[in-house]
């Protein structure tokens, strides 16, 4: 259960967009998010939305395994994947889809803004998101090596089909990074959204923060080893302190 999960998910029912559908993916009915999603579906009958509980195992990536059935049942070619700890503004879809009108663009990702952090784990999470990850996403895009963050990414299913789609991404733990690489190899551009997307952090335990960033560090080590080795030296040159949003 992400902090303020109901408010996060509710924001997707309030999008200012002519026609869209929301597909929620859960691995099993025992997931504590199940009751919240059912409540939101019942209270927003005017929005085309449904809950899909049908886990499959296509590879070692549990997130992709969870999303495969929803991906297969989507009615539209334009797909936007968002994590459950993201809370969006009403123009979220309009801003992303506007950038996708450029046929040279194959995928859009976004800088993630850590917001409303509580506890030492939450504060550390916000610091890492708002400094380390934001800076390196910008740097990588500047040097022509874009890094996709799966918390919020948009692409066309017809384009993804050219590299094997969701089934292929299940083979990799860093499915977002590999999706971006696949898009680039098709000769299409990966671009940053015009504005960051907010991740509502809430009260995060120090142990949860540590486990998350150990995992992310291992993924970076496997994907960009030389850059990973340089991280301790590059991080030490920051002089400015960051005042976190509260």
Short mmCIF file of C-alpha atoms in Angstrom, two decimals:
data_model
loop_
_atom_site.label_atom_id
_atom_site.label_comp_id
_atom_site.label_asym_id
_atom_site.label_seq_id
_atom_site.Cartn_x
_atom_site.Cartn_y
_atom_site.Cartn_z
CA UNK A 1 0.00 0.00 0.00
CA UNK A 2 1.54 3.26 -1.13
CA UNK A 3 0.99 6.33 1.04
CA UNK A 4 -2.31 8.05 0.15
CA UNK A 5 -2.98 5.36 -2.45
CA UNK A 6 -6.66 6.24 -2.82
CA UNK A 7 -5.90 9.91 -3.56
CA UNK A 8 -3.21 8.90 -6.05
CA UNK A 9 -5.54 6.60 -7.97
CA UNK A 10 -8.47 8.99 -7.75
CA UNK A 11 -6.47 11.62 -9.65
CA UNK A 12 -6.61 9.42 -12.77
CA UNK A 13 -10.41 9.57 -12.74
CA UNK A 14 -10.25 13.37 -12.90
CA UNK A 15 -8.28 13.76 -16.13
CA UNK A 16 -9.38 16.44 -18.59
CA UNK A 17 -9.25 14.36 -21.76
CA UNK A 18 -11.94 13.57 -24.37
CA UNK A 19 -11.78 9.77 -24.19
CA UNK A 20 -9.55 7.43 -22.23
CA UNK A 21 -9.66 4.21 -20.22
CA UNK A 22 -8.00 3.22 -16.96
CA UNK A 23 -6.80 -0.34 -16.44
CA UNK A 24 -5.73 -1.34 -12.94
CA UNK A 25 -3.50 -4.40 -12.61
CA UNK A 26 -3.23 -6.57 -9.50
CA UNK A 27 -1.45 -9.88 -9.08
CA UNK A 28 -4.08 -11.33 -6.71
CA UNK A 29 -7.31 -10.56 -4.87
CA UNK A 30 -5.53 -10.51 -1.51
CA UNK A 31 -3.64 -7.36 -2.44
CA UNK A 32 -4.68 -4.61 0.04
CA UNK A 33 -5.15 -2.24 -2.91
CA UNK A 34 -8.00 -4.40 -4.22
CA UNK A 35 -10.67 -2.84 -1.97
CA UNK A 36 -9.55 0.69 -2.78
CA UNK A 37 -9.68 0.12 -6.53
CA UNK A 38 -13.14 -1.48 -6.31
CA UNK A 39 -14.37 1.51 -4.29
CA UNK A 40 -13.08 3.97 -6.90
CA UNK A 41 -14.62 2.01 -9.77
CA UNK A 42 -18.01 2.06 -8.05
CA UNK A 43 -17.83 5.79 -7.25
CA UNK A 44 -16.79 6.81 -10.80
CA UNK A 45 -19.12 4.91 -13.16
CA UNK A 46 -18.81 7.67 -15.78
CA UNK A 47 -15.15 6.75 -16.46
CA UNK A 48 -14.23 3.74 -18.58
CA UNK A 49 -12.17 1.80 -16.05
CA UNK A 50 -11.73 -1.78 -14.91
CA UNK A 51 -9.67 -3.93 -12.62
CA UNK A 52 -7.75 -6.91 -14.00
CA UNK A 53 -6.51 -9.60 -11.61
CA UNK A 54 -4.74 -12.20 -13.71
CA UNK A 55 -1.07 -12.79 -12.97
CA UNK A 56 1.22 -14.45 -15.47
CA UNK A 57 4.89 -15.35 -15.28
CA UNK A 58 6.76 -14.44 -18.44
CA UNK A 59 10.07 -13.53 -16.84
CA UNK A 60 11.82 -12.29 -13.69
CA UNK A 61 10.16 -8.84 -13.72
CA UNK A 62 7.13 -8.90 -11.36
CA UNK A 63 5.85 -5.49 -12.52
CA UNK A 64 5.67 -6.57 -16.14
CA UNK A 65 4.14 -9.93 -15.20
CA UNK A 66 1.45 -7.98 -13.36
CA UNK A 67 0.72 -5.67 -16.32
CA UNK A 68 0.66 -8.12 -19.22
CA UNK A 69 -3.06 -8.96 -19.14
CA UNK A 70 -4.07 -5.29 -18.82
CA UNK A 71 -1.74 -4.41 -21.69
CA UNK A 72 -3.35 -7.08 -23.87
CA UNK A 73 -6.86 -5.82 -23.08
CA UNK A 74 -6.19 -2.12 -23.71
CA UNK A 75 -8.45 -0.68 -26.42
CA UNK A 76 -6.17 2.12 -27.57
CA UNK A 77 -2.84 2.28 -29.37
CA UNK A 78 -1.52 5.04 -27.12
CA UNK A 79 -0.45 3.51 -23.80
CA UNK A 80 0.61 5.34 -20.64
CA UNK A 81 2.05 3.33 -17.76
CA UNK A 82 1.97 4.95 -14.32
CA UNK A 83 2.96 3.58 -10.94
CA UNK A 84 0.48 3.67 -8.08
CA UNK A 85 2.54 6.18 -6.07
CA UNK A 86 2.11 8.82 -8.78
CA UNK A 87 -0.55 11.52 -8.43
CA UNK A 88 -1.36 13.49 -11.55
CA UNK A 89 -2.88 16.82 -12.52
CA UNK A 90 -5.95 17.03 -14.76
CA UNK A 91 -3.88 17.95 -17.83
CA UNK A 92 -1.55 14.94 -17.47
CA UNK A 93 -2.78 13.09 -20.56
CA UNK A 94 -3.09 16.24 -22.64
CA UNK A 95 0.54 17.19 -22.00
CA UNK A 96 1.91 13.74 -22.79
CA UNK A 97 -0.24 13.11 -25.87
CA UNK A 98 0.63 16.55 -27.26
CA UNK A 99 4.30 15.58 -27.39
CA UNK A 100 3.43 12.25 -29.00
CA UNK A 101 1.94 14.03 -32.02
CA UNK A 102 5.49 14.30 -33.33
CA UNK A 103 5.85 11.04 -35.30
CA UNK A 104 9.59 11.04 -34.61
CA UNK A 105 8.85 10.52 -30.90
CA UNK A 106 8.55 6.90 -29.83
CA UNK A 107 8.39 7.30 -26.06
CA UNK A 108 7.92 9.96 -23.38
CA UNK A 109 9.22 9.67 -19.85
CA UNK A 110 9.29 12.18 -17.00
CA UNK A 111 11.46 13.49 -14.22
CA UNK A 112 9.94 12.36 -10.93
CA UNK A 113 9.48 14.94 -8.17
CA UNK A 114 9.51 13.53 -4.65
CA UNK A 115 6.72 15.26 -2.74
CA UNK A 116 5.25 15.34 0.79
CA UNK A 117 7.89 13.14 2.37
CA UNK A 118 7.59 12.09 6.02
CA UNK A 119 10.05 10.31 8.30
CA UNK A 120 13.76 9.90 7.73
CA UNK A 121 13.23 7.27 5.02
CA UNK A 122 10.81 9.53 3.19
CA UNK A 123 13.11 12.55 3.44
CA UNK A 124 16.03 10.54 2.05
CA UNK A 125 13.83 9.26 -0.77
CA UNK A 126 12.86 12.81 -1.71
CA UNK A 127 16.50 13.95 -1.60
CA UNK A 128 17.59 11.17 -3.96
CA UNK A 129 14.71 11.74 -6.37
CA UNK A 130 15.05 15.52 -6.44
CA UNK A 131 18.83 15.66 -6.77
CA UNK A 132 20.61 12.49 -7.92
CA UNK A 133 17.95 11.09 -10.26
CA UNK A 134 16.73 14.43 -11.59
CA UNK A 135 20.27 15.59 -12.36
CA UNK A 136 21.31 12.36 -14.09
CA UNK A 137 18.15 12.10 -16.16
CA UNK A 138 18.86 15.61 -17.47
CA UNK A 139 22.52 14.84 -18.10
CA UNK A 140 21.78 11.59 -19.94
CA UNK A 141 19.20 13.25 -22.18
CA UNK A 142 21.65 16.09 -22.88
CA UNK A 143 24.39 13.69 -24.04
CA UNK A 144 21.98 11.67 -26.18
CA UNK A 145 21.64 8.63 -23.88
CA UNK A 146 18.08 9.02 -22.57
CA UNK A 147 17.07 6.96 -19.56
CA UNK A 148 13.40 6.02 -19.27
CA UNK A 149 11.79 5.89 -15.82
CA UNK A 150 8.82 3.53 -15.73
CA UNK A 151 6.93 5.46 -13.08
CA UNK A 152 5.42 7.43 -15.94
CA UNK A 153 5.99 6.58 -19.60
CA UNK A 154 3.93 6.82 -22.79
CA UNK A 155 4.37 4.97 -26.07
CA UNK A 156 2.39 3.47 -28.95
CA UNK A 157 1.54 -0.21 -28.77
CA UNK A 158 1.96 -0.47 -32.55
CA UNK A 159 5.57 0.72 -32.13
CA UNK A 160 6.28 -1.54 -29.14
CA UNK A 161 5.06 -4.48 -31.21
CA UNK A 162 8.08 -3.96 -33.47
CA UNK A 163 10.47 -4.97 -30.66
CA UNK A 164 8.26 -7.70 -29.19
CA UNK A 165 6.09 -5.65 -26.83
CA UNK A 166 5.50 -6.31 -23.15
CA UNK A 167 6.38 -10.01 -23.40
CA UNK A 168 9.98 -9.17 -24.30
CA UNK A 169 10.30 -6.59 -21.51
CA UNK A 170 9.40 -9.25 -18.92
CA UNK A 171 12.87 -10.72 -19.43
CA UNK A 172 14.55 -7.70 -17.85
CA UNK A 173 14.39 -6.25 -14.33
CA UNK A 174 14.95 -2.75 -15.76
CA UNK A 175 12.07 -2.94 -18.20
CA UNK A 176 11.79 0.84 -18.49
CA UNK A 177 15.46 1.31 -19.41
CA UNK A 178 15.29 -1.54 -21.95
CA UNK A 179 12.08 -0.14 -23.47
CA UNK A 180 13.85 3.16 -24.06
CA UNK A 181 16.84 1.38 -25.63
CA UNK A 182 14.52 -0.59 -27.91
CA UNK A 183 12.73 2.59 -29.03
CA UNK A 184 16.06 4.26 -29.83
CA UNK A 185 17.19 1.26 -31.88
CA UNK A 186 14.03 1.60 -33.96
CA UNK A 187 15.25 5.08 -34.92
CA UNK A 188 12.71 6.96 -32.82
CA UNK A 189 13.26 9.61 -30.16
CA UNK A 190 12.83 9.26 -26.41
CA UNK A 191 11.88 12.63 -24.92
CA UNK A 192 11.26 14.12 -21.50
CA UNK A 193 7.83 15.37 -20.51
CA UNK A 194 7.58 19.15 -20.30
CA UNK A 195 6.91 19.04 -16.55
CA UNK A 196 7.92 16.63 -13.76
CA UNK A 197 5.46 14.14 -12.35
CA UNK A 198 4.87 14.07 -8.60
CA UNK A 199 5.50 10.98 -6.50
CA UNK A 200 3.72 11.24 -3.16
CA UNK A 201 6.17 9.63 -0.77
CA UNK A 202 4.48 9.90 2.60
CA UNK A 203 5.95 8.08 5.60
CA UNK A 204 8.65 5.74 4.34
CA UNK A 205 10.69 3.55 6.68
CA UNK A 206 14.46 3.82 6.53
CA UNK A 207 14.66 0.08 5.82
CA UNK A 208 12.28 0.47 2.86
CA UNK A 209 14.33 3.35 1.48
CA UNK A 210 17.54 1.34 1.84
CA UNK A 211 16.11 -1.79 0.18
CA UNK A 212 14.71 0.22 -2.74
CA UNK A 213 17.96 2.02 -3.49
CA UNK A 214 20.09 -1.10 -3.11
CA UNK A 215 17.89 -2.64 -5.81
CA UNK A 216 18.09 0.44 -8.05
CA UNK A 217 21.86 0.58 -7.54
CA UNK A 218 22.23 -3.04 -8.65
CA UNK A 219 20.19 -2.31 -11.76
CA UNK A 220 22.39 0.70 -12.64
CA UNK A 221 25.49 -1.41 -12.01
CA UNK A 222 24.30 -4.02 -14.49
CA UNK A 223 23.22 -1.52 -17.14
CA UNK A 224 25.79 1.31 -17.00
CA UNK A 225 28.75 -0.04 -15.05
CA UNK A 226 31.27 2.75 -15.69
CA UNK A 227 28.79 5.48 -14.73
CA UNK A 228 27.90 3.48 -11.62
CA UNK A 229 31.56 3.43 -10.52
CA UNK A 230 31.75 7.22 -10.88
CA UNK A 231 28.65 7.94 -8.75
CA UNK A 232 30.41 8.45 -5.36
CA UNK A 233 32.78 11.04 -6.85
CA UNK A 234 30.15 12.90 -8.84
CA UNK A 235 27.72 13.11 -5.94
CA UNK A 236 30.32 14.67 -3.65
CA UNK A 237 30.60 17.88 -5.71
CA UNK A 238 27.07 19.08 -4.83
CA UNK A 239 27.23 22.14 -2.59
CA UNK A 240 23.67 23.39 -2.59
CA UNK A 241 21.21 22.02 -0.07
CA UNK A 242 17.71 21.17 -1.15
CA UNK A 243 14.64 22.36 0.74
CA UNK A 244 12.03 19.68 0.38
CA UNK A 245 8.37 20.33 -0.21
CA UNK A 246 6.22 19.54 2.80
#
